mmCIF file of N, CA and C in Angstrom:
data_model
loop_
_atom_site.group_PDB
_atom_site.id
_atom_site.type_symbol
_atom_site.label_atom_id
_atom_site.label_comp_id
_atom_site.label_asym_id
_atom_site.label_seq_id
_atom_site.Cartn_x
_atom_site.Cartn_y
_atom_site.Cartn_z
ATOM 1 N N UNK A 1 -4.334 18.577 -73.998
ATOM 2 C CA UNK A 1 -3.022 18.406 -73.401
ATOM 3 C C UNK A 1 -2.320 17.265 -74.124
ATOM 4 N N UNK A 2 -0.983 17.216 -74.447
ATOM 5 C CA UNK A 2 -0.147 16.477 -75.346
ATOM 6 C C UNK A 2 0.740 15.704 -74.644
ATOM 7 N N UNK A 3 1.290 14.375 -75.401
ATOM 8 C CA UNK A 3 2.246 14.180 -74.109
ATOM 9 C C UNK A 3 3.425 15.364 -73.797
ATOM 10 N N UNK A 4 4.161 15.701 -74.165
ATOM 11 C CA UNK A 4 5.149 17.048 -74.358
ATOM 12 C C UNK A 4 4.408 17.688 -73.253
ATOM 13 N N UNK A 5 3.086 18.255 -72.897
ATOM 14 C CA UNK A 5 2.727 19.344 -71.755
ATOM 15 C C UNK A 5 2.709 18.344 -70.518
ATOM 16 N N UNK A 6 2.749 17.034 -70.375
ATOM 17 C CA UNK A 6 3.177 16.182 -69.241
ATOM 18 C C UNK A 6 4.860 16.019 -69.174
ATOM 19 N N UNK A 7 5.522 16.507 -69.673
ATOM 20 C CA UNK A 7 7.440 16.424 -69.281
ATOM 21 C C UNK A 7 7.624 16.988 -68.318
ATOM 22 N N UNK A 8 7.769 17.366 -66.826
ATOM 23 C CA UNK A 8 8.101 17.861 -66.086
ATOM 24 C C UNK A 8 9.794 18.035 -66.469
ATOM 25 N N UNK A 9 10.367 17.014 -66.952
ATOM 26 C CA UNK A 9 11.208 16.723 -67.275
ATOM 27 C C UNK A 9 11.891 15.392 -67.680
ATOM 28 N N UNK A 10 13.570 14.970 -67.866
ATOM 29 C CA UNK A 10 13.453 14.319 -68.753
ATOM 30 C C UNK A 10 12.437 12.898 -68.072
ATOM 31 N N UNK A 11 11.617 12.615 -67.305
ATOM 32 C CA UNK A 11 11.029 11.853 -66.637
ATOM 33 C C UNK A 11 9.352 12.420 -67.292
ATOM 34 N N UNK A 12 8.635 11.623 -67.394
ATOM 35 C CA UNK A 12 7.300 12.215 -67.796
ATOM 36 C C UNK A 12 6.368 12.072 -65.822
ATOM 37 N N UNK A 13 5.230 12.702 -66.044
ATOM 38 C CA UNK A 13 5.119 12.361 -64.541
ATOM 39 C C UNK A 13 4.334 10.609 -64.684
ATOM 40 N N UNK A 14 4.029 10.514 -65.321
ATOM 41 C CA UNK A 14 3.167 9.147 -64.939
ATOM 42 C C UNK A 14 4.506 8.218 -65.366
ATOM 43 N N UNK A 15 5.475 8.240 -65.571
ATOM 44 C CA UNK A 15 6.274 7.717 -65.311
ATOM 45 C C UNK A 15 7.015 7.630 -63.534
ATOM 46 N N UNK A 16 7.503 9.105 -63.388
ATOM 47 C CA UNK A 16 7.390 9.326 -61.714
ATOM 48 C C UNK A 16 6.939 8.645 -60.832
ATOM 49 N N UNK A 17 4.917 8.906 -61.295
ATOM 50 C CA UNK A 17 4.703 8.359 -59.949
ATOM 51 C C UNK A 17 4.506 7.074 -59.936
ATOM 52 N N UNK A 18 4.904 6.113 -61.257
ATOM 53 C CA UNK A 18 5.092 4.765 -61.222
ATOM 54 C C UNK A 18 6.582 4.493 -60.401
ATOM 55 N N UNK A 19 7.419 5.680 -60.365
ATOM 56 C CA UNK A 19 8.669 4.979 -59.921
ATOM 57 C C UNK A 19 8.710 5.506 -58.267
ATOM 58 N N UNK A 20 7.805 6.284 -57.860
ATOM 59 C CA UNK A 20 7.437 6.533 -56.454
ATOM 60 C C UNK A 20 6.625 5.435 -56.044
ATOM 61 N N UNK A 21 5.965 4.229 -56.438
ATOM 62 C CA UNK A 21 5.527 3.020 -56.280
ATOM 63 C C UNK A 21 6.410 1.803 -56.064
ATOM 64 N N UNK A 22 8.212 2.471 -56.176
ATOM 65 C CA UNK A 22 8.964 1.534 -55.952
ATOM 66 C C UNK A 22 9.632 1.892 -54.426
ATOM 67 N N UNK A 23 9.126 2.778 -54.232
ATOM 68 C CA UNK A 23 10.097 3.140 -52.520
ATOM 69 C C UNK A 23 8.711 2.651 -51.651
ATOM 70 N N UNK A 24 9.365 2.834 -50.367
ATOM 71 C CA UNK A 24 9.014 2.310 -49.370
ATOM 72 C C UNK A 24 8.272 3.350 -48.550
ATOM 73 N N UNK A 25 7.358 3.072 -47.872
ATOM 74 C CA UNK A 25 6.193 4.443 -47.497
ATOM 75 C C UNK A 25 7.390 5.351 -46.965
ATOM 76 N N UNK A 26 8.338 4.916 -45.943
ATOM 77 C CA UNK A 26 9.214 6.044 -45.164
ATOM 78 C C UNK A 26 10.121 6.896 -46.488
ATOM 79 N N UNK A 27 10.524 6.182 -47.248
ATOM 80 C CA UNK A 27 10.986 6.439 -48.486
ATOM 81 C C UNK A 27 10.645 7.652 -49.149
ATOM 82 N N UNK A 28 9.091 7.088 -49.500
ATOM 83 C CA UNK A 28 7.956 8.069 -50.067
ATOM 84 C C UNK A 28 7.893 9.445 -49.648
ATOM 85 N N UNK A 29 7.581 8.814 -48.323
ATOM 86 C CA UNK A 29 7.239 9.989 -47.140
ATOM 87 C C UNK A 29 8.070 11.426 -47.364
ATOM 88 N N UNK A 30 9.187 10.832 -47.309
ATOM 89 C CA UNK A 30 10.700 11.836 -46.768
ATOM 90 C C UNK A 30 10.764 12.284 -48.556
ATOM 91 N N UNK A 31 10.653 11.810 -49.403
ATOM 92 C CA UNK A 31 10.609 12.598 -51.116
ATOM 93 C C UNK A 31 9.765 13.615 -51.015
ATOM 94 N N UNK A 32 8.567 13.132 -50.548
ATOM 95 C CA UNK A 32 7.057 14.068 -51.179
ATOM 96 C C UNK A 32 7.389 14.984 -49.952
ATOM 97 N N UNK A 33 8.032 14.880 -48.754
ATOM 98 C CA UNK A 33 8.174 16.166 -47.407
ATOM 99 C C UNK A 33 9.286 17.183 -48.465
ATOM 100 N N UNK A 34 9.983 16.880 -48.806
ATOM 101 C CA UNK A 34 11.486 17.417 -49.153
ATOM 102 C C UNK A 34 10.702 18.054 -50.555
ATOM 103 N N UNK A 35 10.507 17.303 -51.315
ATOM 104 C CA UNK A 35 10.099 17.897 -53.218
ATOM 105 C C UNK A 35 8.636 18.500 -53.180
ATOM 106 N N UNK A 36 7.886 17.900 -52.769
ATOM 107 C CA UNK A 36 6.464 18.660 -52.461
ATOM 108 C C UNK A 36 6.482 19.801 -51.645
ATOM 109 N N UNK A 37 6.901 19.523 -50.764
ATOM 110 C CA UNK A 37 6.874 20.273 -49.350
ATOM 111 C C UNK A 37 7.583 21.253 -49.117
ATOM 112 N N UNK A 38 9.124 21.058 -49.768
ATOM 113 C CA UNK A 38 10.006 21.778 -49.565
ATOM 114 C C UNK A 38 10.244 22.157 -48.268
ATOM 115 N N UNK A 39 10.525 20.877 -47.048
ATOM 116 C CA UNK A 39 10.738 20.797 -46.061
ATOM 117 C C UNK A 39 12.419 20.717 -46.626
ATOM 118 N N UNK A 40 13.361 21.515 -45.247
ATOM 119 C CA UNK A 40 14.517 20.912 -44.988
ATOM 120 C C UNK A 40 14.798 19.690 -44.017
ATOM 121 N N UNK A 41 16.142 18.949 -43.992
ATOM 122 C CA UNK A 41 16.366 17.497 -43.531
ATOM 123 C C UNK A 41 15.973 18.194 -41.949
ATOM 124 N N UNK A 42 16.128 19.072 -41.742
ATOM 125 C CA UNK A 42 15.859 19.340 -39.992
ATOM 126 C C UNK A 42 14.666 19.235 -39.742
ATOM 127 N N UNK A 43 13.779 19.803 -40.474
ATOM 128 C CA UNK A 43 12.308 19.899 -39.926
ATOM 129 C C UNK A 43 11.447 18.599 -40.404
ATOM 130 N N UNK A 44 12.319 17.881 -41.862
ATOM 131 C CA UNK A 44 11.739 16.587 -41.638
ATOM 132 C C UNK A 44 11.949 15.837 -40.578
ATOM 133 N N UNK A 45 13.243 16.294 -39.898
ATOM 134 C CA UNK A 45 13.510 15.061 -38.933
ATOM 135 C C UNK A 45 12.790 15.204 -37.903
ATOM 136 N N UNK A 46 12.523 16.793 -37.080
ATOM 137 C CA UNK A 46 11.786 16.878 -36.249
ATOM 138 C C UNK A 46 10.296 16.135 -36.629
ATOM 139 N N UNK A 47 9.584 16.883 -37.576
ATOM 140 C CA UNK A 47 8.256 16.020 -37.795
ATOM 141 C C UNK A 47 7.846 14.505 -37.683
ATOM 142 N N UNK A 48 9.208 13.906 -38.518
ATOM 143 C CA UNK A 48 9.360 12.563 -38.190
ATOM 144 C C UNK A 48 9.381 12.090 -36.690
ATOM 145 N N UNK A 49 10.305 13.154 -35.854
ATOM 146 C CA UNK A 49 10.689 12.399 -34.483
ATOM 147 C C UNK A 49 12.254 11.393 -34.965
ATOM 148 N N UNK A 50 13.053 11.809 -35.684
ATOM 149 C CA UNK A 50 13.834 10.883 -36.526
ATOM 150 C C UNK A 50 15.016 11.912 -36.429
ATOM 151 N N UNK A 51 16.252 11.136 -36.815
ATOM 152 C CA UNK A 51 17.601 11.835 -36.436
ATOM 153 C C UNK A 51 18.036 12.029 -37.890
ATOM 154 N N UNK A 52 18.359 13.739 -38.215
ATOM 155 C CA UNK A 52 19.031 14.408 -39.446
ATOM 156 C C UNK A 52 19.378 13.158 -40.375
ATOM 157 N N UNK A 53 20.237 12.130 -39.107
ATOM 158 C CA UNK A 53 21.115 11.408 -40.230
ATOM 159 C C UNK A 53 20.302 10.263 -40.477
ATOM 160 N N UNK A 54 19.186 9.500 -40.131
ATOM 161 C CA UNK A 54 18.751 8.458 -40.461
ATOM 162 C C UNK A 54 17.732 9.913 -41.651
ATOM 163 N N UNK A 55 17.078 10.858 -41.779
ATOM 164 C CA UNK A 55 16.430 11.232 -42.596
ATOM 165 C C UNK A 55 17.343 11.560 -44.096
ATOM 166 N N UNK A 56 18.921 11.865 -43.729
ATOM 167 C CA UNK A 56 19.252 12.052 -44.875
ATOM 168 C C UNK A 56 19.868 10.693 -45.267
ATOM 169 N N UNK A 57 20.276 9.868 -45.020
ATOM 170 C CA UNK A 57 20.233 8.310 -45.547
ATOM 171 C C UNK A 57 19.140 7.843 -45.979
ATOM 172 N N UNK A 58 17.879 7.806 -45.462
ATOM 173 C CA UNK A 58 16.508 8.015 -46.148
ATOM 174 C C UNK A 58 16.415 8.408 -47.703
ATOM 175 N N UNK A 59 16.208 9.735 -47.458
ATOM 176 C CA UNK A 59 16.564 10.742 -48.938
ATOM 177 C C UNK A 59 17.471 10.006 -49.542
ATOM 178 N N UNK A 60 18.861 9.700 -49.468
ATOM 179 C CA UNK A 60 20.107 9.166 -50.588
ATOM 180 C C UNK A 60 19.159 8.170 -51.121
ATOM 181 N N UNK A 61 19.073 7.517 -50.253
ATOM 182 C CA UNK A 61 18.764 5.912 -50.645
ATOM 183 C C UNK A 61 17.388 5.745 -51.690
ATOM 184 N N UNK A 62 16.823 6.786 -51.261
ATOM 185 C CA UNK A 62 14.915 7.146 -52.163
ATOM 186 C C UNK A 62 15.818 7.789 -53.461
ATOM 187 N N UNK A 63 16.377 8.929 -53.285
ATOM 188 C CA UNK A 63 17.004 9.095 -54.500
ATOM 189 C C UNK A 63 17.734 8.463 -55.497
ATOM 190 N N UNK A 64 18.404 7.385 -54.961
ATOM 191 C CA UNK A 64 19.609 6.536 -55.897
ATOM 192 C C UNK A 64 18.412 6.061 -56.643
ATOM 193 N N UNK A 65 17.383 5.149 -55.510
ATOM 194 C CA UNK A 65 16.807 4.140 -56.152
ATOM 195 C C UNK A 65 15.323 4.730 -57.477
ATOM 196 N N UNK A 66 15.197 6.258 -57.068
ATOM 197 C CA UNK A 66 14.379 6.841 -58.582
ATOM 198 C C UNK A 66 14.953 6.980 -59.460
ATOM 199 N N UNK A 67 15.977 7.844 -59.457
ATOM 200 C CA UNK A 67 17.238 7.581 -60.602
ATOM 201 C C UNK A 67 17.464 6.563 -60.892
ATOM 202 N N UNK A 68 17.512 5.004 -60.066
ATOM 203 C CA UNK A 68 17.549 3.845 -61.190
ATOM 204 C C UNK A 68 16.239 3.735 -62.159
ATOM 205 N N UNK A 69 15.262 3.549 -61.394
ATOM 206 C CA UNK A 69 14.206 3.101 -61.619
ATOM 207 C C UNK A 69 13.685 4.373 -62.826
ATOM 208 N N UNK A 70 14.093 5.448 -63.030
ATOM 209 C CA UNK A 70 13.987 6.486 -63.800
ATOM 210 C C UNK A 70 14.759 6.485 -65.433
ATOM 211 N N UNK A 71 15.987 5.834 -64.973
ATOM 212 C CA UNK A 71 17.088 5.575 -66.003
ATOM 213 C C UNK A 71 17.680 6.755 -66.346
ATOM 214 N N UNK A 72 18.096 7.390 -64.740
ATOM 215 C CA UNK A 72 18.328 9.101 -64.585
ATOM 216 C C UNK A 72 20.181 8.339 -64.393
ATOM 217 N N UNK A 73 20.359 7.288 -64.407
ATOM 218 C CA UNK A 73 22.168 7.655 -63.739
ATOM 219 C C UNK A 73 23.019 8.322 -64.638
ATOM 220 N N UNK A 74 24.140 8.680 -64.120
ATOM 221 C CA UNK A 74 25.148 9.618 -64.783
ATOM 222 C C UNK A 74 24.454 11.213 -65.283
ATOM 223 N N UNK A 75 22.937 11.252 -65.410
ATOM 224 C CA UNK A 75 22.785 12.741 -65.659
ATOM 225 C C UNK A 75 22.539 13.247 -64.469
ATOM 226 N N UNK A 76 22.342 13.180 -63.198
ATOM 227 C CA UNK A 76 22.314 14.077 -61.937
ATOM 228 C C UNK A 76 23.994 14.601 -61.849
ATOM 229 N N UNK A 77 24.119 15.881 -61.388
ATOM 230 C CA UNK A 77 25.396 16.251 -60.911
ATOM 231 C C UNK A 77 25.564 15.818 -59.661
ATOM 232 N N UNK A 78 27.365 14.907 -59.413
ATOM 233 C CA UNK A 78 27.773 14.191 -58.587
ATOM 234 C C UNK A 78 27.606 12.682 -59.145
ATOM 235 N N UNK A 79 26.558 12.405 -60.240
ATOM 236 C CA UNK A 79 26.891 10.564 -60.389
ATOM 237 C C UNK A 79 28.016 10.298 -60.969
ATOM 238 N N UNK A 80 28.557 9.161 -60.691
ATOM 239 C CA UNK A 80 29.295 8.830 -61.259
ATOM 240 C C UNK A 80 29.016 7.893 -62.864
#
């Protein structure tokens, strides 16, 4: 295996899960439910016991901060 067969994309993963070491377990939590899991914000929230909107402020906030920590800004659609 080469590095090239580790690109998930433009992020390598052992890069990833160094930058999933920068959020916060609830952080974590609500990424790996949503991208692993392919839970929607409803059924995370139920599982959580947590309200739609504190789970999708969750998510923004886990997201901004991988995209920094990734050196993903301006290539997601919607950054500015």
């Amino acid at each position: 295996m080469t590095d090239a067969d580790e690109q998930p994309g433009p992020a390598g993963r052992s890069e990833v899960v160094r930058a999933l070491g920068v959020l916060t377990p609830a952080q974590r939590r609500i990424i790996m439910l949503t991208y692993w899991d392919g839970l929607a914000v409803g059924e995370i929230a139920e599982l959580l016991r947590a309200s739609e909107f504190r789970v999708r402020k969750t998510l923004g906030v886990a997201q901004n901060r991988l995209r920094d920590e990734l050196g993903l800004e301006g290539l997601i659609t919607g950054d500015d």
